[in-house]
Amino acid sequence: MAFSPKSIAQREPVWSTATVLVRLVLAAGFLSAVADRFGWWGPPHTGAVAWGNFAAYTAYTQTLTPYLTGALLDAAAWAATVAELVLGLMLLAGVLLRWTAWAASAVLLVFGLSMALFLGWEAPLSASVFAAAAAALLLALSPVSSFAFSFDRLFDRNDRLKLQR
């Protein structure tokens, strides 16, 4: 049997493994960023800590959204934090994966474009923000049958019908 990328991609275990890995990596990225904002990775300016506290994160948010000030800036920092926390947890649990992946892709794309506009193109490219957005997009386009270890697959009607046959 000859090697064919198409034949490998059609095998369910390959898709299932890929979607689980993408979910875990994206969830880890979102949840790690949230943990950093609250100092769970350590204090500011130590090791690989990006912010170390919420005030430093809010200052970074100001860099990416210089058109926001005061209460709007605080709201944007909190909205991004809540969005990343919810997306991370939903990716881990496998809840509404297609919608969650679309939302993750959108959040990452907006973040990457904002980084590019206000920090330069090197910043989002070095942080692999667009690669993460593309991974989320691929997850959104993956077949539901490949969503192993997820609530979506558990409640997928087509999957249940296959099991009944």
PDB file of C-alpha atoms in Angstrom:
ATOM      1  CA  MET A   1       0.000   0.000   0.000  1.00  0.00           C
ATOM      2  CA  ALA A   2       1.472   3.334  -1.041  1.00  0.00           C
ATOM      3  CA  PHE A   3       1.768   6.247   1.331  1.00  0.00           C
ATOM      4  CA  SER A   4      -0.857   8.895   0.728  1.00  0.00           C
ATOM      5  CA  PRO A   5      -1.517  11.939   2.931  1.00  0.00           C
ATOM      6  CA  LYS A   6      -5.190  11.620   2.031  1.00  0.00           C
ATOM      7  CA  SER A   7      -5.384   8.036   3.322  1.00  0.00           C
ATOM      8  CA  ILE A   8      -3.754   9.032   6.606  1.00  0.00           C
ATOM      9  CA  ALA A   9      -5.989  12.081   7.066  1.00  0.00           C
ATOM     10  CA  GLN A  10      -9.088   9.933   6.575  1.00  0.00           C
ATOM     11  CA  ARG A  11      -8.178   7.610   9.429  1.00  0.00           C
ATOM     12  CA  GLU A  12     -10.152   8.530  12.507  1.00  0.00           C
ATOM     13  CA  PRO A  13      -7.376   7.836  15.061  1.00  0.00           C
ATOM     14  CA  VAL A  14      -5.116  10.354  13.320  1.00  0.00           C
ATOM     15  CA  TRP A  15      -7.812  13.039  13.376  1.00  0.00           C
ATOM     16  CA  SER A  16      -8.733  12.197  16.968  1.00  0.00           C
ATOM     17  CA  THR A  17      -5.133  12.437  18.133  1.00  0.00           C
ATOM     18  CA  ALA A  18      -4.616  15.707  16.253  1.00  0.00           C
ATOM     19  CA  THR A  19      -7.762  17.339  17.623  1.00  0.00           C
ATOM     20  CA  VAL A  20      -6.966  16.318  21.199  1.00  0.00           C
ATOM     21  CA  LEU A  21      -3.418  17.681  20.885  1.00  0.00           C
ATOM     22  CA  VAL A  22      -4.633  20.951  19.378  1.00  0.00           C
ATOM     23  CA  ARG A  23      -7.235  21.326  22.127  1.00  0.00           C
ATOM     24  CA  LEU A  24      -4.645  20.709  24.843  1.00  0.00           C
ATOM     25  CA  VAL A  25      -2.069  23.078  23.364  1.00  0.00           C
ATOM     26  CA  LEU A  26      -4.564  25.880  22.766  1.00  0.00           C
ATOM     27  CA  ALA A  27      -6.113  25.420  26.213  1.00  0.00           C
ATOM     28  CA  ALA A  28      -2.670  25.439  27.830  1.00  0.00           C
ATOM     29  CA  GLY A  29      -1.784  28.651  25.998  1.00  0.00           C
ATOM     30  CA  PHE A  30      -4.960  30.430  27.060  1.00  0.00           C
ATOM     31  CA  LEU A  31      -4.853  29.199  30.659  1.00  0.00           C
ATOM     32  CA  SER A  32      -1.135  29.879  31.024  1.00  0.00           C
ATOM     33  CA  ALA A  33      -1.655  33.485  29.927  1.00  0.00           C
ATOM     34  CA  VAL A  34      -4.439  33.881  32.494  1.00  0.00           C
ATOM     35  CA  ALA A  35      -2.250  32.336  35.212  1.00  0.00           C
ATOM     36  CA  ASP A  36       0.541  34.772  34.340  1.00  0.00           C
ATOM     37  CA  ARG A  37      -1.798  37.753  34.764  1.00  0.00           C
ATOM     38  CA  PHE A  38      -2.470  36.718  38.349  1.00  0.00           C
ATOM     39  CA  GLY A  39       1.150  35.988  39.239  1.00  0.00           C
ATOM     40  CA  TRP A  40       0.791  32.196  39.339  1.00  0.00           C
ATOM     41  CA  TRP A  41       3.955  31.768  37.249  1.00  0.00           C
ATOM     42  CA  GLY A  42       5.897  34.123  39.505  1.00  0.00           C
ATOM     43  CA  PRO A  43       6.430  37.825  40.123  1.00  0.00           C
ATOM     44  CA  PRO A  44       6.975  40.338  37.313  1.00  0.00           C
ATOM     45  CA  HIS A  45      10.347  40.362  35.531  1.00  0.00           C
ATOM     46  CA  THR A  46      11.433  36.930  36.775  1.00  0.00           C
ATOM     47  CA  GLY A  47      12.229  34.013  34.504  1.00  0.00           C
ATOM     48  CA  ALA A  48       9.875  33.776  31.567  1.00  0.00           C
ATOM     49  CA  VAL A  49       7.035  35.614  33.318  1.00  0.00           C
ATOM     50  CA  ALA A  50       5.388  38.023  30.887  1.00  0.00           C
ATOM     51  CA  TRP A  51       3.334  40.069  33.354  1.00  0.00           C
ATOM     52  CA  GLY A  52       3.283  38.606  36.846  1.00  0.00           C
ATOM     53  CA  ASN A  53       0.304  40.696  37.942  1.00  0.00           C
ATOM     54  CA  PHE A  54      -2.841  42.202  36.521  1.00  0.00           C
ATOM     55  CA  ALA A  55      -1.538  45.778  36.581  1.00  0.00           C
ATOM     56  CA  ALA A  56       1.340  44.815  34.288  1.00  0.00           C
ATOM     57  CA  TYR A  57      -1.096  42.985  32.017  1.00  0.00           C
ATOM     58  CA  THR A  58      -3.352  46.051  31.884  1.00  0.00           C
ATOM     59  CA  ALA A  59      -0.336  48.165  30.879  1.00  0.00           C
ATOM     60  CA  TYR A  60       0.369  45.649  28.085  1.00  0.00           C
ATOM     61  CA  THR A  61      -3.286  45.860  27.041  1.00  0.00           C
ATOM     62  CA  GLN A  62      -2.823  49.650  26.798  1.00  0.00           C
ATOM     63  CA  THR A  63       0.079  49.028  24.398  1.00  0.00           C
ATOM     64  CA  LEU A  64      -2.144  46.914  22.153  1.00  0.00           C
ATOM     65  CA  THR A  65      -5.170  49.220  22.443  1.00  0.00           C
ATOM     66  CA  PRO A  66      -3.788  52.751  22.755  1.00  0.00           C
ATOM     67  CA  TYR A  67      -7.177  54.139  21.744  1.00  0.00           C
ATOM     68  CA  LEU A  68      -8.702  52.881  25.041  1.00  0.00           C
ATOM     69  CA  THR A  69      -8.305  54.630  28.389  1.00  0.00           C
ATOM     70  CA  GLY A  70      -9.647  54.424  31.916  1.00  0.00           C
ATOM     71  CA  ALA A  71     -12.634  52.176  32.446  1.00  0.00           C
ATOM     72  CA  LEU A  72     -12.654  51.006  28.810  1.00  0.00           C
ATOM     73  CA  LEU A  73      -9.065  49.812  29.116  1.00  0.00           C
ATOM     74  CA  ASP A  74      -9.856  47.950  32.333  1.00  0.00           C
ATOM     75  CA  ALA A  75     -12.945  46.418  30.703  1.00  0.00           C
ATOM     76  CA  ALA A  76     -10.884  45.276  27.712  1.00  0.00           C
ATOM     77  CA  ALA A  77      -8.242  43.681  29.968  1.00  0.00           C
ATOM     78  CA  TRP A  78     -10.911  41.858  31.967  1.00  0.00           C
ATOM     79  CA  ALA A  79     -12.882  40.854  28.859  1.00  0.00           C
ATOM     80  CA  ALA A  80      -9.767  39.327  27.289  1.00  0.00           C
ATOM     81  CA  THR A  81      -8.977  37.505  30.532  1.00  0.00           C
ATOM     82  CA  VAL A  82     -12.485  36.097  30.900  1.00  0.00           C
ATOM     83  CA  ALA A  83     -12.585  35.121  27.215  1.00  0.00           C
ATOM     84  CA  GLU A  84      -9.261  33.280  27.463  1.00  0.00           C
ATOM     85  CA  LEU A  85     -10.291  31.537  30.683  1.00  0.00           C
ATOM     86  CA  VAL A  86     -13.618  30.382  29.223  1.00  0.00           C
ATOM     87  CA  LEU A  87     -12.057  29.316  25.917  1.00  0.00           C
ATOM     88  CA  GLY A  88      -9.304  27.392  27.716  1.00  0.00           C
ATOM     89  CA  LEU A  89     -11.751  25.539  29.949  1.00  0.00           C
ATOM     90  CA  MET A  90     -14.152  24.770  27.093  1.00  0.00           C
ATOM     91  CA  LEU A  91     -11.309  23.418  24.954  1.00  0.00           C
ATOM     92  CA  LEU A  92     -10.186  21.178  27.813  1.00  0.00           C
ATOM     93  CA  ALA A  93     -13.685  19.883  28.473  1.00  0.00           C
ATOM     94  CA  GLY A  94     -14.560  19.493  24.808  1.00  0.00           C
ATOM     95  CA  VAL A  95     -17.748  21.532  25.069  1.00  0.00           C
ATOM     96  CA  LEU A  96     -19.157  23.139  21.925  1.00  0.00           C
ATOM     97  CA  LEU A  97     -15.794  22.538  20.290  1.00  0.00           C
ATOM     98  CA  ARG A  98     -16.632  23.856  16.857  1.00  0.00           C
ATOM     99  CA  TRP A  99     -17.940  27.184  18.234  1.00  0.00           C
ATOM    100  CA  THR A 100     -15.157  27.366  20.792  1.00  0.00           C
ATOM    101  CA  ALA A 101     -12.536  26.803  18.102  1.00  0.00           C
ATOM    102  CA  TRP A 102     -14.074  29.509  15.885  1.00  0.00           C
ATOM    103  CA  ALA A 103     -14.048  31.910  18.839  1.00  0.00           C
ATOM    104  CA  ALA A 104     -10.465  30.974  19.730  1.00  0.00           C
ATOM    105  CA  SER A 105      -9.388  31.555  16.153  1.00  0.00           C
ATOM    106  CA  ALA A 106     -11.073  34.975  16.121  1.00  0.00           C
ATOM    107  CA  VAL A 107      -9.577  36.013  19.472  1.00  0.00           C
ATOM    108  CA  LEU A 108      -6.105  34.943  18.380  1.00  0.00           C
ATOM    109  CA  LEU A 109      -6.422  36.659  15.006  1.00  0.00           C
ATOM    110  CA  VAL A 110      -7.527  39.952  16.613  1.00  0.00           C
ATOM    111  CA  PHE A 111      -4.729  39.655  19.180  1.00  0.00           C
ATOM    112  CA  GLY A 112      -2.149  38.918  16.475  1.00  0.00           C
ATOM    113  CA  LEU A 113      -3.272  41.802  14.297  1.00  0.00           C
ATOM    114  CA  SER A 114      -3.238  44.172  17.258  1.00  0.00           C
ATOM    115  CA  MET A 115       0.273  43.008  18.138  1.00  0.00           C
ATOM    116  CA  ALA A 116       1.356  43.523  14.527  1.00  0.00           C
ATOM    117  CA  LEU A 117      -0.120  47.026  14.317  1.00  0.00           C
ATOM    118  CA  PHE A 118       1.220  48.335  17.623  1.00  0.00           C
ATOM    119  CA  LEU A 119       4.355  46.242  18.238  1.00  0.00           C
ATOM    120  CA  GLY A 120       5.402  45.293  14.711  1.00  0.00           C
ATOM    121  CA  TRP A 121       5.000  42.079  12.722  1.00  0.00           C
ATOM    122  CA  GLU A 122       7.850  40.309  14.471  1.00  0.00           C
ATOM    123  CA  ALA A 123       5.950  40.156  17.796  1.00  0.00           C
ATOM    124  CA  PRO A 124       2.988  37.967  16.745  1.00  0.00           C
ATOM    125  CA  LEU A 125       5.175  35.879  14.442  1.00  0.00           C
ATOM    126  CA  SER A 126       7.719  35.130  17.186  1.00  0.00           C
ATOM    127  CA  ALA A 127       4.907  34.357  19.629  1.00  0.00           C
ATOM    128  CA  SER A 128       3.291  32.029  17.047  1.00  0.00           C
ATOM    129  CA  VAL A 129      -0.058  33.773  17.477  1.00  0.00           C
ATOM    130  CA  PHE A 130      -1.059  33.271  13.834  1.00  0.00           C
ATOM    131  CA  ALA A 131       0.006  29.608  13.999  1.00  0.00           C
ATOM    132  CA  ALA A 132      -2.256  29.149  17.031  1.00  0.00           C
ATOM    133  CA  ALA A 133      -5.103  30.908  15.188  1.00  0.00           C
ATOM    134  CA  ALA A 134      -4.605  28.545  12.244  1.00  0.00           C
ATOM    135  CA  ALA A 135      -4.618  25.526  14.585  1.00  0.00           C
ATOM    136  CA  ALA A 136      -7.888  26.728  16.106  1.00  0.00           C
ATOM    137  CA  LEU A 137      -9.320  27.168  12.618  1.00  0.00           C
ATOM    138  CA  LEU A 138      -8.324  23.614  11.666  1.00  0.00           C
ATOM    139  CA  LEU A 139      -9.985  22.375  14.854  1.00  0.00           C
ATOM    140  CA  ALA A 140     -13.158  24.281  13.929  1.00  0.00           C
ATOM    141  CA  LEU A 141     -13.174  22.602  10.522  1.00  0.00           C
ATOM    142  CA  SER A 142     -12.466  19.085  11.823  1.00  0.00           C
ATOM    143  CA  PRO A 143     -15.220  16.459  11.745  1.00  0.00           C
ATOM    144  CA  VAL A 144     -17.135  16.075  15.008  1.00  0.00           C
ATOM    145  CA  SER A 145     -16.364  12.361  14.914  1.00  0.00           C
ATOM    146  CA  SER A 146     -12.715  13.284  15.528  1.00  0.00           C
ATOM    147  CA  PHE A 147     -13.458  15.133  18.787  1.00  0.00           C
ATOM    148  CA  ALA A 148     -12.224  12.380  21.113  1.00  0.00           C
ATOM    149  CA  PHE A 149     -12.705  12.852  24.850  1.00  0.00           C
ATOM    150  CA  SER A 150     -15.312  15.549  24.336  1.00  0.00           C
ATOM    151  CA  PHE A 151     -18.893  16.182  25.307  1.00  0.00           C
ATOM    152  CA  ASP A 152     -19.586  17.027  21.662  1.00  0.00           C
ATOM    153  CA  ARG A 153     -18.714  13.523  20.515  1.00  0.00           C
ATOM    154  CA  LEU A 154     -20.599  11.990  23.421  1.00  0.00           C
ATOM    155  CA  PHE A 155     -23.772  13.725  22.261  1.00  0.00           C
ATOM    156  CA  ASP A 156     -23.124  13.494  18.504  1.00  0.00           C
ATOM    157  CA  ARG A 157     -26.242  11.949  16.952  1.00  0.00           C
ATOM    158  CA  ASN A 158     -24.363  10.545  13.941  1.00  0.00           C
ATOM    159  CA  ASP A 159     -21.851   8.827  16.221  1.00  0.00           C
ATOM    160  CA  ARG A 160     -24.657   7.242  18.275  1.00  0.00           C
ATOM    161  CA  LEU A 161     -26.333   5.987  15.106  1.00  0.00           C
ATOM    162  CA  LYS A 162     -23.086   4.279  14.016  1.00  0.00           C
ATOM    163  CA  LEU A 163     -22.860   2.529  17.384  1.00  0.00           C
ATOM    164  CA  GLN A 164     -26.444   1.233  17.082  1.00  0.00           C
ATOM    165  CA  ARG A 165     -25.754  -0.501  13.758  1.00  0.00           C
TER     166      ARG A 165
END
